Amino acid sequence: MTLHKAEKVVIITEKMILKGVCKIIEDCGATGYTIVAAGGKGSRNVRSTSDRALVIDDFANVKIEVIVKHKTMAETIMVQVAAKYFENYSGITYVEDVEILRPKKFN
Amino acid sequence: MTLHKAEKVVIITEKMILKGVCKIIEDCGATGYTIVAAGGKGSRNVRSTSDRALVIDDFANVKIEVIVKHKTMAETIMVQVAAKYFENYSGITYVEDVEILRPKKFN
Amino acid sequence: MTLHKAEKVVIITEKMILKGVCKIIEDCGATGYTIVAAGGKGSRNVRSTSDRALVIDDFANVKIEVIVKHKTMAETIMVQVAAKYFENYSGITYVEDVEILRPKKFN
């Protein structure tokens, strides 16, 4: 069997705090992350303009994905990002089960 | 335990119907959604130009993600979007199990 | 029940090999794929500039998603992409369980 269980943490938040979020991810020991530009609408209505028609032109958010081997590291990243930023910035975070090739690439 | 089970609905479809898809999502009671620009190739070959080499410059699609707490709401969104749009526009929709922090933010 | 089990393969790699990765996906029999522009940082530090502050402006990577019905096809795509490209190009690949509507659209 070539596949190994791992966890994917996703954080969707405001672009202006990207650097700080990435620092938490690295400080927690993750070996890498992927960033995608995103727009959208959140429960606080601050993840984009309130006019849906403009959403697609308004990529003021980022979606950050991190693959880690253990759920404890996943949960640590999620809790630290939420504790530091989600009182003052809009954002959500969730985790999904994935299966990876080459587990040596990940912590 | 800080994590709670939830569902992530993903809809990948043509940008021109984004507004209508977002209306269905909101009418179903979801508290937010995330939008990413996308390209690609679908079973009807209409999700992008047919020339693969051009795909990366051709973000005529959108990927919309919605986190909801219950699978019934996830399935309602998927079925309504497919019924209203997927006869006339290309698109796919799927749902994944996720775990979230702060379930009060989601319906 | 309207939902059917399927697999989502994700490949995150350098934009310059997109065409070759898409050829593998099609040759394996998948009916479509979705492409998103991405940046990030990998275990080899070659998925982006080394300066985190610049990451968001540097979408030299692509995230490719493929929905297939069976895990054997998912694993074949992952193994072939990794074997052909991941010695010389940075990249990761993982697979997730999803549930789809309309299974006739997928191989």
Coordinates of N, CA and C in Angstrom, one line a residue, chain C:
Chain C
M1 N -31.3 7.7 -1.8 CA -30.1 8.4 -1.5 C -29.5 8.9 -2.8
T2 N -29.2 10.2 -2.8 CA -28.7 10.8 -4.1 C -27.2 10.9 -4.2
L3 N -26.5 10.6 -3.1 CA -25.0 10.8 -3.1 C -24.3 9.4 -3.2
H4 N -23.2 9.5 -3.9 CA -22.4 8.3 -4.2 C -20.9 8.5 -3.9
K5 N -20.3 7.5 -3.3 CA -18.9 7.7 -2.9 C -18.0 7.8 -4.1
A6 N -17.0 8.7 -4.0 CA -16.0 8.9 -5.0 C -14.7 9.4 -4.3
E7 N -13.7 9.6 -5.2 CA -12.4 10.0 -4.6 C -11.9 11.3 -5.3
K8 N -11.4 12.2 -4.5 CA -10.8 13.5 -5.1 C -9.3 13.4 -5.0
V9 N -8.6 13.4 -6.1 CA -7.1 13.5 -6.1 C -6.7 14.9 -6.3
V10 N -5.8 15.4 -5.5 CA -5.3 16.7 -5.5 C -3.8 16.7 -5.8
I11 N -3.3 17.4 -6.8 CA -1.9 17.5 -7.1 C -1.5 19.0 -7.1
I12 N -0.5 19.4 -6.2 CA -0.1 20.8 -6.1 C 1.4 20.8 -6.6
T13 N 1.7 21.5 -7.7 CA 3.0 21.4 -8.3 C 3.3 22.6 -9.1
E14 N 4.4 22.6 -9.8 CA 4.9 23.8 -10.5 C 4.1 24.0 -11.8
K15 N 3.8 25.2 -12.1 CA 2.9 25.5 -13.3 C 3.5 25.0 -14.6
M16 N 4.8 24.9 -14.7 CA 5.5 24.6 -15.9 C 5.2 23.1 -16.4
I17 N 4.8 22.3 -15.4 CA 4.5 20.9 -15.8 C 3.0 20.6 -15.9
L18 N 2.2 21.6 -15.8 CA 0.8 21.4 -15.8 C 0.3 20.6 -17.0
K19 N 0.8 20.9 -18.2 CA 0.4 20.2 -19.4 C 0.6 18.7 -19.3
G20 N 1.8 18.3 -18.8 CA 2.2 16.9 -18.6 C 1.3 16.2 -17.6
V21 N 1.0 16.9 -16.5 CA 0.2 16.3 -15.5 C -1.2 16.1 -16.0
C22 N -1.7 17.1 -16.7 CA -3.1 16.9 -17.3 C -3.1 15.7 -18.3
K23 N -2.0 15.5 -19.0 CA -2.0 14.4 -19.9 C -2.1 13.1 -19.2
I24 N -1.3 13.0 -18.1 CA -1.4 11.7 -17.3 C -2.9 11.5 -16.8
I25 N -3.5 12.6 -16.3 CA -4.9 12.5 -15.8 C -5.8 12.0 -16.8
E26 N -5.7 12.5 -18.0 CA -6.6 12.1 -19.1 C -6.2 10.7 -19.6
D27 N -5.0 10.4 -19.7 CA -4.6 9.0 -20.1 C -5.0 8.0 -19.1
C28 N -5.2 8.3 -17.9 CA -5.7 7.4 -16.8 C -7.2 7.2 -16.9
G29 N -7.8 8.1 -17.7 CA -9.3 7.9 -17.9 C -10.2 8.8 -17.2
A30 N -9.7 9.8 -16.5 CA -10.5 10.7 -15.8 C -11.3 11.6 -16.8
T31 N -12.5 12.0 -16.5 CA -13.3 12.8 -17.4 C -13.1 14.3 -17.3
G32 N -12.4 14.7 -16.3 CA -12.2 16.2 -16.2 C -11.3 16.5 -15.0
Y33 N -11.0 17.8 -14.9 CA -10.2 18.2 -13.8 C -10.4 19.7 -13.6
T34 N -10.0 20.2 -12.4 CA -10.1 21.6 -12.1 C -8.8 22.2 -11.8
I35 N -8.4 23.4 -12.2 CA -7.1 24.0 -12.0 C -7.3 25.3 -11.3
V36 N -6.5 25.5 -10.2 CA -6.5 26.8 -9.5 C -5.1 27.3 -9.4
A37 N -4.8 28.6 -9.5 CA -3.5 29.1 -9.3 C -3.2 29.2 -7.9
A38 N -1.9 28.8 -7.5 CA -1.5 28.7 -6.1 C -0.1 29.2 -5.9
G39 N 0.2 29.6 -4.7 CA 1.5 29.9 -4.2 C 1.8 29.0 -3.0
G40 N 2.9 29.2 -2.4 CA 3.1 28.4 -1.2 C 4.6 28.1 -0.9
K41 N 4.8 27.3 0.1 CA 6.1 26.9 0.5 C 6.2 25.4 0.7
G42 N 7.2 24.8 0.1 CA 7.3 23.3 0.3 C 8.5 22.9 1.0
S43 N 8.6 21.6 1.2 CA 9.7 21.0 2.0 C 11.0 21.3 1.3
R44 N 11.0 21.5 0.0 CA 12.3 21.8 -0.7 C 12.5 23.3 -0.9
N45 N 11.5 24.1 -0.4 CA 11.6 25.6 -0.5 C 11.6 26.1 -1.9
V46 N 11.1 25.3 -2.9 CA 11.1 25.7 -4.3 C 9.7 26.0 -4.8
R47 N 8.7 25.9 -3.9 CA 7.4 26.1 -4.4 C 7.1 27.6 -4.5
S48 N 8.0 28.4 -4.1 CA 7.8 29.9 -4.1 C 9.1 30.5 -3.7
T49 N 9.1 31.9 -3.8 CA 10.2 32.6 -3.3 C 10.3 32.3 -1.8
S50 N 11.5 32.5 -1.3 CA 11.7 32.1 0.1 C 11.2 33.2 1.0
D51 N 10.8 34.4 0.5 CA 10.3 35.5 1.3 C 8.8 35.4 1.5
R52 N 8.4 35.0 2.7 CA 7.0 34.8 2.9 C 6.1 36.0 2.5
A53 N 6.7 37.2 2.7 CA 5.9 38.4 2.4 C 5.5 38.5 0.9
L54 N 6.2 37.8 0.0 CA 6.0 37.9 -1.4 C 5.1 36.7 -1.9
V55 N 4.8 35.8 -1.0 CA 4.1 34.6 -1.4 C 2.8 34.9 -2.2
I56 N 2.1 35.8 -1.7 CA 0.7 36.0 -2.2 C 0.8 36.5 -3.7
D57 N 1.9 37.1 -4.1 CA 2.0 37.6 -5.4 C 2.6 36.6 -6.4
D58 N 2.9 35.5 -5.9 CA 3.8 34.6 -6.6 C 3.0 33.3 -6.9
F59 N 2.2 33.3 -7.9 CA 1.4 32.1 -8.1 C 2.0 31.2 -9.2
A60 N 3.2 30.7 -8.9 CA 4.0 29.9 -9.8 C 3.6 28.4 -9.7
N61 N 2.6 28.1 -8.8 CA 2.2 26.8 -8.7 C 0.7 26.6 -9.2
V62 N 0.3 25.4 -9.4 CA -1.0 25.1 -9.7 C -1.5 24.0 -8.7
K63 N -2.8 24.1 -8.4 CA -3.5 23.0 -7.7 C -4.5 22.4 -8.6
I64 N -4.3 21.1 -8.9 CA -5.2 20.4 -9.8 C -6.0 19.4 -9.0
E65 N -7.3 19.4 -9.3 CA -8.2 18.5 -8.6 C -8.9 17.5 -9.6
V66 N -9.0 16.3 -9.3 CA -9.6 15.3 -10.2 C -10.6 14.5 -9.4
I67 N -11.8 14.4 -9.8 CA -12.8 13.4 -9.2 C -12.8 12.1 -10.0
V68 N -12.6 11.0 -9.3 CA -12.8 9.7 -10.0 C -13.6 8.8 -9.1
K69 N -14.1 7.8 -9.7 CA -15.0 6.9 -8.9 C -14.3 5.9 -8.0
H70 N -13.1 5.5 -8.5 CA -12.5 4.4 -7.7 C -11.1 4.7 -7.2
K71 N -10.8 4.2 -6.1 CA -9.5 4.6 -5.5 C -8.3 4.0 -6.3
T72 N -8.5 2.9 -7.0 CA -7.4 2.4 -7.8 C -7.0 3.4 -8.9
M73 N -8.0 4.1 -9.5 CA -7.7 5.1 -10.5 C -7.0 6.3 -9.8
A74 N -7.5 6.7 -8.7 CA -6.9 7.8 -7.9 C -5.4 7.5 -7.6
E75 N -5.2 6.3 -7.1 CA -3.8 5.9 -6.8 C -2.9 5.8 -8.0
T76 N -3.4 5.4 -9.1 CA -2.7 5.3 -10.4 C -2.2 6.7 -10.8
I77 N -3.2 7.6 -10.8 CA -2.8 9.0 -11.2 C -1.7 9.6 -10.2
M78 N -1.9 9.4 -8.9 CA -0.9 9.9 -8.0 C 0.5 9.3 -8.2
V79 N 0.5 8.0 -8.4 CA 1.8 7.3 -8.5 C 2.5 7.7 -9.8
Q80 N 1.7 7.8 -10.9 CA 2.3 8.2 -12.2 C 2.9 9.6 -12.2
V81 N 2.1 10.5 -11.6 CA 2.6 11.9 -11.5 C 3.8 12.0 -10.7
A82 N 3.8 11.4 -9.5 CA 5.0 11.4 -8.7 C 6.2 10.8 -9.3
A83 N 6.0 9.6 -10.0 CA 7.1 9.0 -10.6 C 7.7 9.8 -11.7
K84 N 6.9 10.4 -12.5 CA 7.4 11.2 -13.7 C 8.0 12.5 -13.3
Y85 N 7.4 13.2 -12.3 CA 7.8 14.6 -12.0 C 8.4 14.9 -10.7
F86 N 8.1 14.1 -9.6 CA 8.5 14.7 -8.3 C 9.9 14.5 -7.9
E87 N 10.7 13.8 -8.8 CA 12.2 13.9 -8.5 C 12.8 15.2 -8.9
N88 N 12.2 15.8 -9.9 CA 12.8 17.0 -10.5 C 12.0 18.3 -10.3
Y89 N 10.8 18.1 -9.9 CA 9.9 19.3 -9.7 C 9.3 19.1 -8.3
S90 N 9.1 20.3 -7.6 CA 8.5 20.1 -6.3 C 7.0 19.8 -6.5
G91 N 6.4 19.1 -5.6 CA 5.0 18.8 -5.7 C 4.6 17.9 -4.6
I92 N 3.3 17.9 -4.3 CA 2.7 17.0 -3.4 C 1.4 16.5 -4.0
T93 N 0.9 15.3 -3.6 CA -0.4 14.8 -4.0 C -1.0 14.1 -2.9
Y94 N -2.3 14.2 -2.8 CA -3.1 13.5 -1.8 C -4.5 13.2 -2.3
V95 N -5.2 12.3 -1.6 CA -6.5 11.9 -2.1 C -7.5 12.0 -0.9
E96 N -8.7 12.4 -1.2 CA -9.7 12.5 -0.1 C -11.0 11.8 -0.6
D97 N -11.8 11.3 0.4 CA -13.1 10.7 0.1 C -14.1 11.8 -0.1
V98 N -14.9 11.7 -1.1 CA -16.0 12.7 -1.3 C -17.2 11.9 -1.7
E99 N -18.3 12.6 -1.7 CA -19.6 12.1 -2.2 C -20.1 13.0 -3.3
I100 N -20.5 12.4 -4.4 CA -21.0 13.1 -5.6 C -22.4 12.9 -5.9
L101 N -23.0 13.8 -6.7 CA -24.2 13.6 -7.4 C -23.9 13.1 -8.8
R102 N -24.8 12.4 -9.5 CA -24.7 12.1 -10.9 C -23.4 11.4 -11.2
P103 N -23.2 10.1 -10.7 CA -22.0 9.4 -10.9 C -21.7 9.1 -12.4
K104 N -22.7 9.2 -13.3 CA -22.5 8.9 -14.7 C -21.5 9.9 -15.3
K105 N -21.3 11.1 -14.7 CA -20.4 12.0 -15.3 C -18.9 11.7 -15.0
F106 N -18.6 10.7 -14.2 CA -17.3 10.4 -13.8 C -16.9 9.0 -14.1
N107 N -15.6 8.8 -14.4 CA -15.0 7.4 -14.6 C -14.4 6.9 -13.3

